[in-house]
Amino acid sequence: MDPDRILDGLDPEQLEAARALRGPVCILAGAGTGKTRAITHRIAHAVHSGVVAEQQVLAVTFTVRAAGEMRGRLRALGAPRVQARTFHSAAVRQLSYFWPQAIGGPMPTLIESKIQEVARAAHSCGLQLDRAGLRDLAGEIEWSKATQVRPADYEAAIGKAGRTAPMPAHDVARVYEAYEEQCRDRNLLDFESLLELTAGIIIEHPQIADRVRDQYRYFVVDEFQDVNPLQKLLLDAWLGDRDDLCVVGDPNQTIYSFAGATPSYLTGFSAAYPHATVVRLVRDYRSTPQVVRVANGALRHARGPAAEHRLELVAQRPDGPDPVYTEYDDEPAEATSVARRIAALIDSGVPAREVAVLFRTNAQSAAYEQALSDAGVAYTVRGATRFFERQEIKQAVHTLRGARQGSDDEPLARTVHHILGPLGLTPQPPEGRQARERWESLAALAQLAEDVAAARPGATMADFVDELDARVATEHAPEYEGVTLASLHSAKGLEWDAVFLVGLTEGLMPIVFAETPEQIEEERRLFYVGVTRAREHLSLSWALARSPGGRRSRKPSRFLDGLRPASPSLASSRRDSRRQAKVVRCRICGTTLTDAAERKLARCGDCPADYDEALLERLKTWRRASAEKQKVPAYVIFTDSTLQAIAEHVPDDLAQLSRISGVGAVKLERYGEAVLALCAGREPADDGEEDPDGRAAQRQTD
């Protein structure tokens, strides 16, 4: 491939980076500025210019998916043999290869989760912890190992770092020491020890160092702001005294300091390598000028070392809609309104998969899951069990691999549907949340088969299994046709057409645990990451109280200062929120209800229920038939809790039905007469089961 042709289409700054082929190079790349494009073209240009052989390049990133994307781009640029891996993947290969020579004996078993071993170590120290406590303790051990802190030094180290231990520091140190001893005795290896051992054998065995450094002579490290001291130790071992190193990152996207990451290696790169080439990428190709203005404004008051390297983004896209700032009286009103606005966006043509609701803590997800269900909008929760780690998907992939050499007489999609049928892929989704989630996972595999068949007519089962294996290796899950619910941390590296940043109040953003100036600045960077996930539509909202009727004492996040309009301009939205959010009390005991499902039922979950079981069964049967006719999941019509609320209230007319949470104006018009007929003991007319304009079905297929 002509080396100069590889550079076609790069902007001036990307071109500068791609032409800096030797010596230390630092690329400071703002959100949406095309950093992956810049570094892959740089690597390909170096390979085709004869600067380096492609098998001597090691490109390192932090996620399997990012590494897979990099490999795919390099293949397209004629450099398929470049090694693009995570730190852990590269370390596993090297440690496995050199283990017999450097250490000998059986290779340790690599553990992916510390929870079980931490529980055993805690028990040996006389501590009984619940799962949340074990997770906190495991996280503390990970931080200690990532920052090269030994058990004996832990108490002093957290004091120096301004870190708060999840339990008495001496207890953490005791469990940490017991955990390390336990892993040695049982020949177990966690991810941190994997990196440390790999670095150790390179440092301590000159002949191994020579072989590694002869193999890899040209290094690229993506997301360099997320490197921790342990990863830097391994990188330095790989490099030796050489300096053919290109690092890429954005110090203002450092959001993993709690896990040991530090932007200091990126911000201090020029000091470490005074002759380094430094390139700044600031042209934002992702977001509209309106979104970019919010992103730049979010960092305007930033302080600290990362802020000294702030990149002022320059929007390259045409104008889009203005960001929307909305204040609500309470959290249920916020969730309900966001769900309705999302439904309207989808109706206007924005695909559901291009919409995301982002929040600070995973606990905020439940309210939006319920609100989206009530609005008839499909969704998926990011950060739950990884797609290919789900039990039903493991079983399905295993079964599909077994059918790899089967008959190809039937069309591919039909064959896959037939294979997945016995595993739970029924023609229509089942009721119940867990059953529905299993069904949707299998349906995503079936949809992938249809996509492969459409893109490659004549594709066989072997072709489909190859596609699956490639996706398993890169954690490239099939796309769900649903709105994404995600924490801000898990949204890093992703983007959507429309982003709703919710819960933007003091105590959540910044989180209440952020006390030091450094911790507050990390929260500001997290907010910045959330804003820069949006391509076109950006909504920012907050609620003044937790529950309807509660004291409206919360304050909007300080990060909104200078961005949001003055409070009077929000008066209309607040009046709307008051109309949407009314105090709901348990009709049994009178307690004010805050849980979405309990508000729907108008009673506490543990108060005795009094409903017509036969009516509830008739409602579910009708819903199932309607869902089959409309080809949508049953929960899109009404959720289980809405049906139970109907069975408890047994409304006589549309006015009474409309007062039940989960029955909005659209559903009232579409299904109201059918529901009232069922409540009166009559069979509903067919008209009530139809979706005349197909909007609900369309939401599932956009």
XYZ file of C-alpha atoms in Angstrom:
702
model
C 0.000 0.000 0.000
C 1.276 3.474 -0.926
C 2.341 5.090 2.389
C 1.183 8.521 1.241
C -2.275 7.237 0.300
C -2.723 6.099 3.886
C -2.606 9.727 4.979
C -5.471 10.808 2.707
C -8.416 12.272 4.589
C -6.569 13.140 7.801
C -6.995 16.651 9.189
C -3.829 18.761 9.762
C -3.343 17.701 13.380
C -4.026 14.013 12.669
C -1.603 14.273 9.760
C 1.067 15.737 12.024
C 0.622 12.805 14.408
C 0.706 10.213 11.608
C 3.934 11.665 10.190
C 5.728 11.633 13.556
C 7.075 8.128 13.015
C 10.085 7.917 15.338
C 10.976 8.741 18.902
C 8.586 9.626 21.720
C 5.247 11.054 20.585
C 2.441 12.378 22.803
C -1.004 12.874 21.266
C -3.365 14.857 23.473
C -6.758 14.016 22.011
C -10.041 15.563 23.131
C -13.326 13.685 23.064
C -14.564 12.949 19.551
C -11.393 14.163 17.812
C -10.545 10.937 15.952
C -7.674 9.612 18.074
C -8.131 5.990 16.965
C -8.053 7.123 13.346
C -4.869 9.074 13.991
C -2.955 6.280 15.718
C -4.000 3.473 13.366
C -3.021 5.561 10.327
C 0.260 6.403 12.049
C 1.011 2.706 12.614
C 0.048 1.764 9.052
C 2.120 4.639 7.661
C 5.156 3.471 9.673
C 4.704 -0.120 8.454
C 4.284 0.746 4.775
C 7.119 3.275 4.915
C 9.476 0.545 6.110
C 10.101 2.186 9.482
C 9.053 -0.944 11.364
C 7.864 -4.455 10.551
C 4.207 -4.881 11.453
C 4.846 -7.879 13.728
C 7.209 -5.701 15.780
C 4.456 -3.248 16.737
C 2.592 -3.605 20.035
C -0.464 -1.356 20.410
C -1.914 -1.466 23.918
C -5.328 -0.334 25.075
C -7.617 -0.995 28.026
C -10.555 -3.009 26.713
C -10.822 -6.093 24.549
C -13.354 -4.328 22.356
C -11.085 -1.312 21.782
C -8.232 -3.660 20.873
C -10.511 -5.505 18.456
C -11.601 -2.264 16.823
C -7.960 -1.247 16.419
C -7.083 -4.581 14.799
C -10.007 -4.225 12.405
C -8.883 -0.765 11.307
C -5.302 -1.929 10.875
C -6.429 -4.855 8.713
C -8.275 -2.401 6.474
C -5.066 -0.337 6.255
C -2.999 -3.334 5.181
C -1.314 -4.066 8.520
C -3.093 -7.211 9.792
C -0.141 -8.604 11.774
C 0.168 -5.676 14.163
C -0.463 -6.841 17.719
C -3.237 -4.771 19.340
C -3.934 -6.052 22.843
C -4.870 -5.084 26.362
C -2.130 -4.981 28.997
C -3.517 -8.189 30.476
C -3.788 -10.028 27.172
C -0.203 -9.192 26.240
C 1.009 -10.205 29.708
C -0.815 -13.554 29.630
C 0.860 -14.505 26.341
C 4.317 -13.536 27.535
C 4.047 -15.062 30.994
C 2.668 -18.342 29.604
C 5.486 -18.549 27.065
C 8.356 -17.747 29.431
C 7.005 -19.450 32.585
C 8.871 -22.784 32.088
C 12.167 -20.969 31.504
C 11.834 -18.296 34.186
C 9.983 -20.068 37.004
C 9.014 -23.637 36.128
C 6.384 -25.910 37.584
C 2.645 -25.678 36.927
C 1.359 -22.352 35.663
C -0.936 -20.629 38.209
C -4.661 -20.472 37.615
C -5.775 -17.001 36.593
C -8.793 -15.747 38.567
C -11.079 -13.152 36.999
C -12.922 -12.186 40.184
C -11.424 -11.761 43.635
C -14.708 -11.951 45.544
C -14.564 -15.637 46.479
C -10.914 -15.530 47.503
C -11.388 -12.273 49.430
C -14.323 -13.863 51.272
C -12.146 -16.821 52.223
C -9.342 -14.520 53.390
C -11.746 -12.349 55.404
C -13.202 -15.438 57.069
C -9.710 -16.586 58.036
C -9.266 -13.191 59.732
C -12.513 -13.609 61.670
C -14.476 -11.110 59.543
C -17.956 -11.817 58.174
C -18.904 -9.426 55.353
C -21.873 -9.157 53.034
C -21.356 -9.084 49.265
C -21.194 -5.292 49.130
C -18.507 -5.290 51.799
C -16.553 -7.952 49.941
C -16.728 -5.908 46.727
C -15.400 -2.842 48.545
C -12.601 -4.881 50.085
C -11.685 -6.461 46.744
C -11.566 -2.991 45.200
C -9.242 -1.808 47.954
C -6.895 -4.739 47.349
C -6.926 -3.988 43.612
C -6.032 -0.337 44.283
C -3.208 -1.400 46.587
C -1.710 -3.804 44.076
C -2.158 -1.403 41.135
C -0.311 1.329 43.038
C 2.359 -1.102 44.303
C 1.353 -0.828 47.960
C 2.176 -3.901 50.079
C -0.014 -5.056 53.006
C 2.470 -3.776 55.585
C 2.426 -0.308 53.997
C -1.321 -0.039 53.426
C -2.272 2.076 56.459
C 0.419 4.651 55.766
C -0.315 4.670 52.041
C -4.012 5.516 52.306
C -3.216 8.354 54.693
C -0.765 9.784 52.185
C -3.237 9.320 49.322
C -6.138 10.882 51.250
C -8.080 7.670 50.717
C -10.849 6.430 53.035
C -10.767 2.708 53.772
C -14.084 0.795 53.587
C -13.392 -0.609 57.082
C -10.693 -0.142 59.722
C -7.427 0.130 57.809
C -5.650 -2.503 59.905
C -8.415 -4.996 59.026
C -7.986 -4.260 55.314
C -4.247 -4.834 55.678
C -4.830 -8.142 57.513
C -7.221 -9.443 54.860
C -4.927 -8.218 52.078
C -1.984 -10.126 53.563
C -4.110 -13.253 54.061
C -5.381 -12.976 50.480
C -1.855 -12.795 49.052
C -0.690 -15.760 51.133
C -3.765 -17.731 50.138
C -3.164 -17.098 46.423
C 0.446 -18.286 46.758
C -0.592 -21.436 48.625
C -3.312 -22.299 46.099
C -1.257 -21.296 43.024
C -3.720 -18.591 41.993
C -2.951 -15.458 40.040
C -5.052 -12.306 39.851
C -4.747 -9.691 37.098
C -2.466 -7.405 39.118
C -0.034 -10.209 39.991
C -0.111 -11.246 36.330
C 1.285 -7.850 35.294
C 3.773 -7.763 38.153
C 5.140 -11.238 37.430
C 5.481 -10.500 33.716
C 7.390 -7.303 34.441
C 9.483 -9.156 37.018
C 10.714 -11.914 34.701
C 11.635 -9.343 32.037
C 13.539 -7.210 34.538
C 15.277 -10.129 36.275
C 16.121 -12.304 33.243
C 18.262 -10.474 30.667
C 17.843 -13.201 28.059
C 14.047 -12.958 28.305
C 14.235 -9.165 28.138
C 16.318 -9.432 24.962
C 13.762 -11.713 23.314
C 10.790 -9.532 24.277
C 12.512 -6.340 23.150
C 13.627 -7.944 19.902
C 10.022 -8.975 19.219
C 8.452 -5.597 20.068
C 10.265 -2.441 19.023
C 7.461 0.037 18.407
C 4.876 0.841 21.061
C 1.560 2.686 21.087
C -0.490 3.092 24.281
C -4.067 4.361 24.024
C -5.972 5.979 26.931
C -2.636 6.766 28.568
C -4.388 8.889 31.208
C -5.759 5.634 32.675
C -2.366 3.950 33.202
C -1.597 2.969 36.796
C 1.856 2.457 38.370
C 1.749 -1.315 37.859
C 0.957 -0.993 34.148
C 3.682 1.649 33.831
C 6.118 -0.815 35.421
C 5.328 -3.393 32.725
C 5.497 -0.801 29.935
C 8.930 0.328 31.137
C 10.075 -3.318 31.198
C 8.971 -3.742 27.587
C 10.693 -0.526 26.505
C 14.037 -0.892 28.238
C 16.220 2.055 27.215
C 14.358 2.691 23.942
C 11.962 5.542 23.222
C 9.876 4.494 20.209
C 6.740 5.112 22.239
C 3.561 6.911 21.198
C 1.042 7.678 23.928
C -2.494 8.934 23.364
C -4.984 10.310 25.847
C -6.889 13.150 27.423
C -6.063 14.092 31.025
C -9.539 15.603 31.328
C -11.054 12.158 30.872
C -9.231 10.637 33.838
C -12.083 9.036 35.789
C -10.464 5.947 37.333
C -8.185 7.467 39.990
C -10.086 5.438 42.600
C -8.638 2.321 40.925
C -5.078 3.663 40.823
C -5.052 5.415 37.428
C -3.105 8.650 37.250
C -2.862 11.255 34.471
C 0.616 12.221 35.670
C 2.337 9.898 33.187
C 0.510 11.669 30.353
C 0.827 15.212 31.695
C 4.472 14.590 32.578
C 5.425 12.929 29.287
C 7.263 15.984 27.935
C 9.283 16.212 31.135
C 10.226 12.526 30.908
C 11.047 12.875 27.195
C 12.154 16.486 26.545
C 12.610 15.774 22.830
C 9.063 14.359 22.449
C 6.745 15.435 19.659
C 3.469 16.708 21.151
C 0.324 16.935 19.000
C -3.053 18.272 20.121
C -6.243 17.012 18.488
C -9.077 19.484 19.114
C -11.413 19.169 16.107
C -14.544 17.481 17.458
C -16.252 15.381 14.785
C -18.716 13.745 17.161
C -20.881 16.478 18.634
C -22.779 19.524 17.432
C -21.506 23.017 18.317
C -24.242 23.246 20.968
C -22.982 20.114 22.751
C -19.345 21.147 22.333
C -20.066 24.487 24.033
C -21.421 22.642 27.071
C -18.366 20.349 27.101
C -15.942 23.264 26.970
C -17.956 25.099 29.612
C -17.913 22.066 31.894
C -14.113 22.328 32.207
C -13.889 26.102 32.337
C -13.614 26.140 36.129
C -11.482 23.000 36.410
C -8.418 23.058 38.635
C -5.351 20.881 39.115
C -2.734 19.267 36.847
C -5.235 17.806 34.387
C -6.892 21.195 33.904
C -3.548 22.702 32.912
C -3.715 20.515 29.797
C -7.337 21.316 28.985
C -8.194 21.057 25.295
C -10.672 23.589 23.911
C -12.736 21.535 21.471
C -13.673 23.020 18.092
C -16.932 21.641 16.681
C -16.886 20.387 13.084
C -20.527 19.361 12.739
C -23.444 21.569 11.666
C -25.674 23.210 14.260
C -28.090 21.054 16.199
C -30.755 21.568 18.868
C -29.931 23.484 22.022
C -29.265 21.437 25.156
C -32.282 21.139 27.448
C -31.989 21.931 31.166
C -34.924 20.790 33.305
C -35.616 21.010 37.007
C -38.181 18.680 38.615
C -39.824 18.633 42.001
C -38.947 14.978 42.648
C -37.194 11.921 41.212
C -40.333 10.058 40.009
C -41.368 13.154 38.044
C -37.903 13.332 36.510
C -37.926 9.665 35.474
C -41.467 9.845 34.069
C -40.742 12.982 32.060
C -37.442 11.641 30.690
C -39.185 8.442 29.569
C -41.906 10.420 27.800
C -39.372 12.628 26.069
C -37.443 9.562 24.940
C -40.634 8.037 23.540
C -41.243 11.266 21.626
C -37.686 11.228 20.259
C -38.116 7.656 19.067
C -41.443 8.562 17.468
C -39.644 11.386 15.644
C -37.215 8.931 14.059
C -34.285 8.610 16.489
C -33.508 4.861 16.830
C -33.888 3.573 20.390
C -30.341 2.186 20.331
C -29.107 5.754 19.741
C -30.540 7.036 23.037
C -28.896 6.753 26.449
C -29.814 7.671 30.017
C -26.655 8.229 32.061
C -26.489 8.470 35.856
C -23.857 8.604 38.574
C -24.773 5.433 40.504
C -26.249 2.120 39.401
C -28.951 2.479 42.069
C -30.538 5.230 39.957
C -31.278 2.790 37.159
C -34.422 1.195 38.632
C -36.605 4.301 38.368
C -35.765 4.698 34.692
C -36.284 1.017 33.957
C -39.797 1.315 35.389
C -40.544 4.636 33.667
C -39.394 3.366 30.267
C -41.447 0.206 30.701
C -44.496 2.328 31.548
C -43.866 4.392 28.409
C -43.603 1.264 26.258
C -39.925 1.828 25.416
C -37.528 -1.109 25.246
C -34.205 -0.690 27.080
C -31.013 -2.468 28.034
C -28.871 -1.921 31.137
C -25.157 -1.558 30.474
C -22.769 -2.658 33.171
C -24.817 -5.716 34.088
C -23.355 -9.129 33.234
C -21.402 -8.935 29.994
C -23.340 -10.307 27.053
C -21.112 -13.274 26.266
C -20.723 -14.119 29.968
C -24.472 -14.640 30.457
C -25.325 -18.265 31.101
C -27.944 -18.462 28.360
C -25.515 -16.985 25.817
C -22.696 -19.336 26.809
C -25.103 -22.252 26.344
C -26.365 -20.862 23.031
C -22.877 -20.258 21.634
C -21.818 -23.769 22.676
C -24.886 -25.249 20.944
C -24.331 -23.194 17.796
C -20.691 -24.273 17.623
C -21.839 -27.870 17.833
C -24.050 -27.266 14.795
C -21.226 -25.622 12.828
C -20.907 -28.490 10.358
C -24.641 -29.106 10.108
C -26.706 -29.053 6.948
C -26.873 -25.750 5.068
C -30.008 -26.677 3.135
C -32.099 -24.272 5.233
C -31.511 -20.499 5.252
C -29.061 -19.433 7.953
C -31.492 -17.315 9.991
C -34.133 -20.028 10.022
C -31.551 -22.603 11.132
C -30.376 -20.393 14.007
C -33.958 -19.729 15.130
C -34.595 -23.494 15.086
C -31.471 -24.196 17.182
C -32.243 -21.481 19.727
C -35.910 -22.468 20.083
C -35.343 -25.233 22.673
C -33.144 -22.824 24.664
C -35.985 -20.335 25.134
C -36.347 -18.333 21.900
C -40.127 -18.463 21.626
C -42.029 -16.583 18.885
C -43.137 -13.983 21.439
C -41.355 -12.757 24.577
C -42.450 -14.335 27.868
C -43.735 -12.482 30.911
C -41.545 -11.741 33.889
C -38.404 -9.640 33.881
C -35.792 -12.397 34.153
C -37.478 -14.555 31.526
C -37.779 -11.523 29.251
C -34.082 -10.665 29.669
C -33.109 -14.234 28.754
C -35.403 -14.114 25.731
C -33.983 -10.772 24.584
C -30.421 -12.138 24.802
C -31.317 -15.065 22.564
C -33.283 -12.787 20.256
C -30.153 -10.626 19.833
C -28.250 -13.709 18.606
C -31.062 -14.547 16.196
C -31.057 -10.971 14.900
C -27.300 -11.198 14.388
C -27.861 -14.291 12.227
C -30.384 -12.344 10.158
C -27.920 -9.461 9.784
C -25.127 -11.820 8.669
C -27.447 -13.503 6.165
C -28.551 -10.127 4.777
C -24.998 -8.812 4.460
C -23.579 -12.047 3.043
C -26.139 -13.997 0.993
C -25.263 -17.652 1.078
C -23.549 -17.441 4.468
C -23.345 -20.826 6.184
C -23.525 -21.913 9.813
C -19.719 -22.103 9.777
C -19.594 -18.467 8.665
C -21.985 -17.460 11.442
C -20.003 -19.345 14.093
C -16.803 -17.639 12.871
C -18.561 -14.283 13.295
C -19.669 -15.303 16.793
C -16.160 -16.425 17.772
C -14.710 -13.117 16.600
C -17.293 -11.217 18.651
C -16.674 -13.347 21.741
C -12.947 -12.651 21.454
C -13.497 -8.890 21.223
C -16.555 -8.705 23.536
C -18.460 -7.184 20.625
C -22.015 -7.928 21.701
C -24.898 -7.694 19.205
C -26.799 -4.439 19.422
C -30.110 -4.373 21.239
C -32.860 -2.266 19.763
C -33.431 -0.441 23.001
C -32.498 2.620 25.009
C -29.233 2.242 26.943
C -29.219 2.791 30.709
C -25.687 3.201 32.011
C -23.564 4.678 34.749
C -21.232 7.452 33.687
C -18.212 5.245 34.269
C -19.517 2.441 32.053
C -20.403 4.942 29.297
C -16.741 5.885 28.758
C -15.715 5.269 25.160
C -19.295 5.144 23.830
C -21.513 7.673 22.062
C -25.166 8.142 21.157
C -27.298 10.541 19.132
C -29.232 11.537 22.257
C -28.002 11.551 25.853
C -30.032 12.276 28.994
C -27.824 13.159 31.972
C -30.061 12.718 34.999
C -29.840 13.227 38.764
C -27.490 16.218 38.499
C -27.698 17.346 42.123
C -25.142 18.007 44.818
C -24.484 14.696 46.549
C -24.808 12.749 43.321
C -22.775 14.951 40.984
C -20.343 15.398 42.622
C -20.980 12.289 44.681
C -21.239 12.841 48.424
C -18.041 10.833 49.035
C -15.958 13.280 46.989
C -14.473 15.542 49.650
C -10.971 16.579 48.608
C -10.292 19.043 45.766
C -8.779 16.198 43.732
C -11.909 14.065 44.175
C -14.176 16.969 43.188
C -12.136 17.507 40.027
C -12.490 13.833 39.138
C -16.260 14.202 39.457
C -16.089 17.219 37.148
C -14.218 15.124 34.590
C -16.864 12.423 34.925
C -19.535 15.012 34.148
C -17.487 16.083 31.117
C -17.315 12.491 29.910
C -21.109 12.261 30.154
C -21.656 15.451 28.145
C -19.258 14.381 25.400
C -21.122 11.099 24.806
C -23.872 13.063 22.982
C -23.743 13.664 19.253
C -26.817 15.844 18.818
C -29.443 15.833 21.585
C -28.312 16.613 25.128
C -30.636 16.829 28.107
C -29.516 17.686 31.640
C -31.945 17.333 34.545
C -32.197 17.247 38.312
C -34.850 16.815 40.997
C -35.228 18.919 44.139
C -36.671 16.100 46.289
C -36.391 12.350 46.392
C -40.104 11.624 46.619
C -43.341 13.456 45.796
C -44.304 15.828 48.574
C -40.844 15.633 50.076
C -38.816 18.633 51.101
C -37.379 20.266 47.997
C -33.965 20.891 49.530
C -31.614 19.529 46.929
C -29.403 21.864 44.931
C -28.474 21.556 41.262
C -24.934 20.352 40.681
C -22.254 23.008 40.929
C -21.022 21.765 37.543
C -24.102 23.330 35.960
C -23.090 26.799 37.144
C -22.539 29.023 34.144
C -24.139 26.459 31.834
C -27.807 26.324 32.775
C -30.249 29.212 32.345
C -31.264 31.221 35.412
C -33.856 29.573 37.624
C -36.857 31.713 36.491
C -36.606 30.276 32.981
C -37.240 26.850 34.484
C -40.555 27.832 36.033
C -42.665 26.283 33.288
C -40.898 22.932 33.519
C -41.349 22.968 37.283
C -45.063 23.628 36.905
C -45.194 20.670 34.514
C -43.371 18.498 37.016
C -45.841 19.414 39.744
C -48.681 18.315 37.532
C -46.917 15.025 36.822
C -45.830 14.249 40.370
C -48.458 13.954 43.039
C -48.121 12.502 46.492
C -49.207 8.862 46.506
C -50.002 7.214 49.826
C -50.608 3.584 50.602
C -54.349 2.994 50.587
C -53.866 0.341 53.303
C -51.602 2.021 55.864
C -51.323 5.614 54.609
C -47.512 5.678 54.212
C -46.153 8.027 51.518
C -44.905 5.860 48.653
C -41.628 6.516 46.791
C -40.966 3.204 45.020
C -42.264 3.276 41.427
C -43.934 -0.135 41.596
C -45.572 0.616 44.958
C -46.825 4.001 43.687
C -48.388 2.202 40.767
C -50.230 -0.194 43.099
C -51.047 2.590 45.597
C -49.955 0.364 48.459
C -46.795 -0.780 50.208
C -45.288 -3.950 48.831
C -45.779 -5.757 52.144
C -49.327 -4.510 52.787
C -52.044 -7.077 52.034
C -53.296 -7.041 48.441
C -56.952 -7.369 47.510
C -57.443 -7.973 43.826
C -59.473 -10.087 41.456
C -57.133 -12.936 40.493
C -59.413 -14.025 37.647
C -59.399 -10.482 36.241
C -55.608 -10.322 36.436
C -55.385 -13.588 34.504
C -57.800 -12.262 31.837
C -55.739 -9.072 31.537
C -52.534 -11.063 31.056
C -54.153 -13.309 28.451
C -55.410 -10.239 26.556
C -51.990 -8.585 26.797
C -50.281 -11.694 25.462
C -52.623 -11.870 22.483
C -52.218 -8.152 21.794
C -48.434 -8.437 21.960
C -48.454 -11.316 19.489
C -50.678 -9.369 17.106
C -48.494 -6.246 17.323
C -45.228 -8.234 17.398
C -43.910 -6.381 20.448
C -42.809 -7.533 23.916
C -45.754 -7.845 26.321
C -44.339 -5.249 28.733
C -44.544 -2.604 25.984
C -48.360 -2.786 26.263
C -48.564 -2.825 30.077
C -46.104 -3.973 32.741
C -47.038 -6.666 35.257
C -47.339 -4.080 38.030
C -49.692 -1.944 35.924
C -51.935 -4.940 35.253
C -51.951 -5.789 38.952
C -52.868 -2.189 39.787
C -55.764 -2.389 37.317
C -56.922 -5.656 38.888
C -56.781 -4.059 42.355
C -58.648 -0.874 41.389
C -61.080 -2.388 38.794
C -61.827 0.984 37.133
C -65.343 1.655 35.822
C -64.511 4.344 33.273
C -61.655 5.977 31.392
C -61.211 8.683 34.023
C -60.609 6.111 36.764
C -58.330 4.090 34.489
C -56.264 7.185 33.622
C -55.462 7.727 37.290
C -53.549 4.438 37.460
C -49.812 4.971 37.088
C -48.549 3.459 33.863
C -51.708 4.301 31.900
C -50.830 7.443 29.969
C -52.860 9.271 27.351
C -51.543 7.175 24.443
C -52.237 3.864 26.171
C -55.584 5.095 27.391
C -56.642 5.853 23.832
C -55.149 2.681 22.428
C -56.191 0.110 25.033
C -58.644 1.840 27.362
C -61.896 0.377 26.018
C -60.442 -3.130 25.903
C -59.269 -2.914 29.529
C -62.620 -1.546 30.733
C -64.423 -4.360 28.917
C -62.261 -6.926 30.695
C -62.863 -5.221 34.047
C -66.618 -5.438 33.365
C -66.348 -9.147 32.597
C -66.818 -8.726 28.824
C -64.614 -9.762 25.939
C -62.895 -6.707 24.401
C -63.579 -5.739 20.817
C -60.777 -6.484 18.368
C -60.312 -2.748 17.821
C -58.901 -2.362 21.295
C -56.088 -4.770 20.515
C -54.892 -2.997 17.407
C -52.148 -0.425 17.156
C -53.570 1.663 14.318
C -50.473 3.697 13.577
C -47.988 0.945 14.445
C -46.036 3.219 16.753
C -45.391 0.663 19.478
C -44.206 -1.889 16.962
C -42.102 0.711 15.210
C -40.242 1.461 18.437
C -38.984 -2.088 18.474
C -37.664 -2.026 14.914
C -36.306 1.478 14.255
